[in-house]
CSV table of C-alpha atoms in Angstrom, one decimal:
chain,number,residue,atom,x,y,z
A,1296,MET,CA,-5.8,-2.4,-28.8
A,1297,MET,CA,-4.9,-3.8,-25.4
A,1298,LYS,CA,-6.7,-2.4,-22.4
A,1299,PHE,CA,-5.8,-2.3,-18.7
A,1300,TYR,CA,-8.7,-2.6,-16.2
A,1301,ALA,CA,-7.9,-1.0,-12.8
A,1302,VAL,CA,-10.1,-2.0,-9.9
A,1303,LYS,CA,-10.0,-0.2,-6.6
A,1304,SER,CA,-11.8,-1.1,-3.4
A,1305,THR,CA,-11.3,-0.9,0.4
A,1306,ASP,CA,-9.9,-4.5,0.3
A,1307,PHE,CA,-7.6,-4.5,-2.7
A,1308,ASN,CA,-6.3,-2.7,-5.7
A,1309,GLU,CA,-5.6,-4.7,-8.8
A,1310,ILE,CA,-5.0,-4.4,-12.6
A,1311,PHE,CA,-6.5,-6.9,-15.0
A,1312,LEU,CA,-5.7,-7.4,-18.6
A,1313,SER,CA,-9.2,-8.6,-19.8
A,1314,TRP,CA,-12.7,-7.5,-19.1
A,1315,ASP,CA,-13.8,-11.0,-18.4
A,1316,GLU,CA,-11.3,-11.3,-15.6
A,1317,CYS,CA,-12.2,-7.8,-14.3
A,1318,LYS,CA,-15.9,-8.5,-14.3
A,1319,LYS,CA,-15.4,-11.4,-11.9
A,1320,HIS,CA,-14.3,-8.9,-9.3
A,1321,VAL,CA,-16.7,-6.0,-9.9
A,1322,SER,CA,-20.0,-7.5,-11.0
A,1323,GLY,CA,-22.5,-7.2,-8.2
A,1324,VAL,CA,-19.8,-6.0,-5.7
A,1325,SER,CA,-20.5,-2.8,-3.8
A,1326,GLY,CA,-17.9,-0.2,-3.0
A,1327,VAL,CA,-15.8,-1.1,-6.0
A,1328,VAL,CA,-14.4,1.6,-8.4
A,1329,TYR,CA,-13.0,0.5,-11.7
A,1330,LYS,CA,-12.0,2.0,-15.0
A,1331,SER,CA,-10.2,0.9,-18.2
A,1332,PHE,CA,-7.1,2.5,-19.6
A,1333,SER,CA,-5.0,2.2,-22.7
A,1334,THR,CA,-1.7,2.1,-20.9
A,1335,LEU,CA,-0.4,0.4,-17.7
A,1336,ALA,CA,1.0,3.7,-16.4
A,1337,GLU,CA,-2.5,5.3,-16.5
A,1338,ALA,CA,-4.0,2.3,-14.7
A,1339,GLU,CA,-1.3,2.5,-12.0
A,1340,ALA,CA,-1.8,6.2,-11.6
A,1341,PHE,CA,-5.5,5.6,-11.0
A,1342,LEU,CA,-4.8,3.1,-8.3
A,1343,ASN,CA,-2.2,5.3,-6.6
A,1344,ASP,CA,-4.0,7.1,-3.9
A,1345,ASP,CA,-0.8,8.4,-2.4
A,1346,SER,CA,1.3,10.0,-5.1
A,1347,LYS,CA,3.8,11.0,-2.4
A,1348,SER,CA,4.8,7.4,-2.2
A,1349,ILE,CA,6.3,7.6,-5.6
A,1350,ILE,CA,9.6,9.5,-5.8
A,1351,GLU,CA,10.8,10.2,-9.3
A,1352,ALA,CA,14.5,9.7,-10.1
A,1353,ASN,CA,16.3,12.9,-10.9
A,1354,GLU,CA,19.2,13.2,-13.3
A,1355,ALA,CA,21.8,13.6,-10.6
A,1356,GLU,CA,20.7,10.3,-9.0
A,1357,LEU,CA,20.9,8.6,-12.4
A,1358,HIS,CA,24.5,9.7,-12.7
A,1359,ASP,CA,25.5,9.0,-9.0
A,1360,PHE,CA,28.0,6.3,-8.5
A,1361,SER,CA,28.8,7.1,-4.9
A,1362,MET,CA,25.9,5.0,-3.7
A,1363,PRO,CA,25.1,1.3,-4.6
A,1364,PHE,CA,22.2,1.1,-7.1
A,1365,ALA,CA,20.2,-1.3,-9.1
A,1366,PHE,CA,18.0,-1.3,-12.1
A,1367,THR,CA,15.4,-4.0,-12.6
A,1368,ASP,CA,12.7,-4.9,-15.1
A,1369,GLY,CA,10.3,-7.8,-15.7
A,1370,SER,CA,9.0,-9.5,-18.8
A,1371,ILE,CA,6.9,-12.5,-19.9
A,1372,ASN,CA,6.9,-14.8,-22.9
A,1373,THR,CA,3.2,-15.1,-23.7
A,1374,LYS,CA,3.8,-18.2,-25.9
A,1375,THR,CA,5.4,-20.3,-23.2
A,1376,GLY,CA,4.0,-18.6,-20.0
A,1377,THR,CA,7.5,-18.0,-18.7
A,1378,TYR,CA,8.0,-14.8,-16.8
A,1379,GLY,CA,11.2,-13.4,-15.5
A,1380,TYR,CA,13.4,-10.5,-14.8
A,1381,GLY,CA,16.6,-8.8,-15.6
A,1382,GLY,CA,18.7,-6.5,-13.4
A,1383,ILE,CA,22.0,-4.9,-12.8
A,1384,LEU,CA,23.5,-4.0,-9.5
A,1385,PHE,CA,26.4,-1.8,-8.8
A,1386,ASP,CA,27.9,-2.3,-5.3
A,1387,GLY,CA,30.2,0.7,-5.4
A,1388,HIS,CA,33.0,-1.2,-7.1
A,1389,GLN,CA,31.6,-3.7,-9.7
A,1390,PHE,CA,28.5,-4.6,-11.6
A,1391,TYR,CA,26.5,-7.8,-11.1
A,1392,LEU,CA,24.0,-9.1,-13.7
A,1393,LEU,CA,20.8,-10.4,-12.3
A,1394,GLU,CA,18.6,-12.7,-14.4
A,1395,GLY,CA,16.0,-15.4,-13.7
A,1396,SER,CA,12.7,-16.9,-14.8
A,1397,ARG,CA,9.8,-19.1,-13.7
A,1398,ASN,CA,6.9,-20.8,-15.2
A,1399,ASP,CA,4.1,-21.4,-12.7
A,1400,HIS,CA,0.6,-20.1,-11.8
A,1401,MET,CA,1.9,-16.6,-11.2
A,1402,ASN,CA,2.2,-16.1,-14.9
A,1403,LYS,CA,-1.4,-15.0,-14.9
A,1404,MET,CA,-0.1,-11.6,-13.6
A,1405,ASN,CA,2.0,-11.4,-16.8
A,1406,ASN,CA,5.1,-9.3,-16.6
A,1407,VAL,CA,4.0,-7.9,-13.2
A,1408,SER,CA,5.3,-11.1,-11.6
A,1409,GLY,CA,8.6,-10.6,-13.3
A,1410,GLU,CA,8.8,-7.0,-12.1
A,1411,LEU,CA,8.3,-8.1,-8.5
A,1412,ILE,CA,10.7,-11.0,-8.4
A,1413,GLY,CA,13.3,-8.8,-10.1
A,1414,SER,CA,13.1,-6.1,-7.5
A,1415,ALA,CA,13.2,-8.8,-4.8
A,1416,ALA,CA,16.3,-10.4,-6.4
A,1417,ALA,CA,18.2,-7.0,-6.5
A,1418,ILE,CA,17.3,-6.2,-2.9
A,1419,GLY,CA,18.2,-9.7,-1.8
A,1420,LYS,CA,21.5,-9.5,-3.6
A,1421,ALA,CA,22.3,-6.2,-1.9
A,1422,VAL,CA,21.6,-7.8,1.5
A,1423,SER,CA,23.7,-10.8,0.7
A,1424,LEU,CA,26.6,-8.5,-0.2
A,1425,GLY,CA,26.3,-6.7,3.1
A,1426,LEU,CA,25.5,-3.3,1.5
A,1427,PRO,CA,24.2,-0.8,4.1
A,1428,LYS,CA,22.0,0.9,1.5
A,1429,LEU,CA,20.7,0.6,-2.1
A,1430,ARG,CA,19.0,3.0,-4.5
A,1431,LEU,CA,16.6,0.9,-6.6
A,1432,PHE,CA,15.4,2.2,-10.0
A,1433,TYR,CA,12.2,0.7,-11.2
A,1434,ASP,CA,9.3,1.4,-13.5
A,1435,TYR,CA,6.4,-0.7,-12.1
A,1436,THR,CA,4.9,1.2,-9.2
A,1437,GLY,CA,3.5,-1.9,-7.5
A,1438,ILE,CA,7.0,-2.6,-6.4
A,1439,VAL,CA,6.6,0.2,-3.9
A,1440,LEU,CA,2.8,0.5,-3.5
A,1441,TRP,CA,2.2,-3.0,-2.3
A,1442,PRO,CA,4.9,-3.0,0.5
A,1443,ASN,CA,4.0,0.4,1.7
A,1444,GLY,CA,0.3,-0.4,2.0
A,1445,SER,CA,-1.0,2.0,-0.6
A,1446,TRP,CA,-2.3,-1.0,-2.6
A,1447,LYS,CA,-4.2,-3.6,-0.6
A,1448,ILE,CA,-4.3,-7.3,-1.3
A,1449,LYS,CA,-7.0,-9.7,-0.4
A,1450,ASP,CA,-6.7,-11.9,2.6
A,1451,TYR,CA,-5.4,-15.3,1.5
A,1452,ASN,CA,-7.2,-17.0,4.4
A,1453,VAL,CA,-10.4,-15.8,2.9
A,1454,THR,CA,-9.8,-16.1,-0.8
A,1455,HIS,CA,-7.4,-19.1,-0.8
A,1456,ASP,CA,-6.0,-17.6,-4.0
A,1457,PRO,CA,-2.3,-18.5,-4.4
A,1458,LYS,CA,-1.8,-15.1,-6.0
A,1459,ASP,CA,-2.7,-13.3,-2.7
A,1460,GLN,CA,-0.4,-15.6,-0.7
A,1461,TRP,CA,2.4,-14.9,-3.2
A,1462,LEU,CA,1.9,-11.1,-3.0
A,1463,GLN,CA,1.9,-11.3,0.8
A,1464,GLN,CA,5.2,-13.2,0.7
A,1465,TYR,CA,6.7,-10.5,-1.5
A,1466,ILE,CA,5.5,-7.8,0.9
A,1467,GLU,CA,6.9,-9.6,3.9
A,1468,PHE,CA,10.3,-10.2,2.1
A,1469,ILE,CA,10.6,-6.5,1.4
A,1470,HIS,CA,9.8,-5.6,4.9
A,1471,GLU,CA,12.3,-8.1,6.3
A,1472,CYS,CA,15.0,-6.7,4.0
A,1473,GLN,CA,14.2,-3.1,5.1
A,1474,GLN,CA,15.3,-4.1,8.6
A,1475,LYS,CA,18.7,-4.9,7.2
A,1476,ILE,CA,19.3,-2.3,4.5
A,1477,GLN,CA,18.3,1.2,3.7
A,1478,ILE,CA,16.4,1.2,0.4
A,1479,GLU,CA,15.7,4.3,-1.7
A,1480,PHE,CA,13.1,3.5,-4.3
A,1481,ARG,CA,13.3,5.7,-7.3
A,1482,HIS,CA,10.7,5.5,-10.1
A,1483,THR,CA,11.8,5.8,-13.7
A,1484,LYS,CA,9.6,5.8,-16.9
A,1485,GLY,CA,10.3,2.7,-19.0
A,1486,HIS,CA,11.4,3.0,-22.7
A,1487,THR,CA,12.5,6.6,-22.4
A,1488,GLY,CA,16.2,6.1,-23.2
A,1489,ILE,CA,17.5,5.7,-19.7
A,1490,VAL,CA,20.6,3.5,-20.2
A,1491,GLY,CA,20.1,1.3,-17.1
A,1492,ASN,CA,16.4,0.8,-17.9
A,1493,GLU,CA,17.2,-0.2,-21.5
A,1494,LEU,CA,19.8,-2.7,-20.5
A,1495,VAL,CA,17.6,-4.5,-17.9
A,1496,ASP,CA,14.7,-4.5,-20.4
A,1497,ARG,CA,16.8,-6.5,-22.8
A,1498,LEU,CA,18.1,-8.7,-20.0
A,1499,ALA,CA,14.6,-9.5,-18.9
A,1500,LYS,CA,13.5,-10.4,-22.4
A,1501,ARG,CA,16.5,-12.7,-22.7
A,1502,ALA,CA,15.6,-14.4,-19.4
A,1503,VAL,CA,12.2,-15.4,-20.8
A,1504,GLY,CA,13.5,-16.6,-24.1
A,1505,LEU,CA,12.6,-13.5,-26.2
A,1506,GLY,CA,16.2,-12.6,-27.1
A,1507,ASN,CA,19.8,-13.8,-26.9
A,1508,GLU,CA,21.6,-10.6,-26.8
A,1509,LYS,CA,25.2,-10.3,-25.5
A,1510,ILE,CA,24.5,-7.8,-22.8
A,1511,GLU,CA,27.6,-8.4,-20.8
A,1512,LYS,CA,29.7,-6.3,-23.2
A,1513,ASP,CA,27.5,-3.3,-22.5
A,1514,ILE,CA,28.2,-3.4,-18.8
A,1515,ALA,CA,31.8,-2.6,-19.5
A,1516,THR,CA,30.8,0.7,-20.9
A,1517,LEU,CA,27.8,1.4,-18.6
A,1518,SER,CA,29.7,3.8,-16.4
A,1519,TYR,CA,30.6,6.0,-19.4
A,1520,GLU,CA,27.1,5.9,-20.8
A,1521,LEU,CA,25.4,6.8,-17.6
A,1522,ASN,CA,27.7,9.8,-17.3
A,1523,HIS,CA,27.7,11.0,-20.9
A,1524,LEU,CA,24.6,9.8,-22.8
A,1525,LYS,CA,21.3,11.7,-22.9
A,1526,LEU,CA,19.1,10.4,-20.2
């Protein structure tokens, strides 16, 4: 059974996927609290010191087409090391598909890297379209908890770890975008039948080579599904 090791300290919060990796950051280190969990959601909840930062999406919001919105998700192909994202954005008139992938040192964060670049892609697209506001539906809480400071990252100038520099760049990008667009972050639970979530999950898998589904045809009926299917 896969385990998730959540590490919390005054300097950083992080989730590791193996005990060997976790041990490097906790062995002999004072002031560190850590615990293993069987699910990512439980590990994230452990790290979330400020539950008020996470606003759960309600059913009315999931049906609301009066405000531009986006769904995003991340994935990784463990065989190739390729991570990526899938997303859909509705600007008030039409849908846009968002899809991309990378294969670099950030694949050590597994699908988390895909989650982050997916949210950044959706927000960046909204800014490029000149939208005044966006409601972003997501399932990985780090998308919000890193930019708002609830989760801390290590100082790259001290660690010289490219991951810390990459996370800092993500945070700065979100902050920069928030000067241009009003973003409402709404948390949704993955794999619970929410139509938008299910579509971007499939799109993210396609982006990393884990599927070749024709998702475009589903976008044509998304409006109907969001308004009529069980959420």
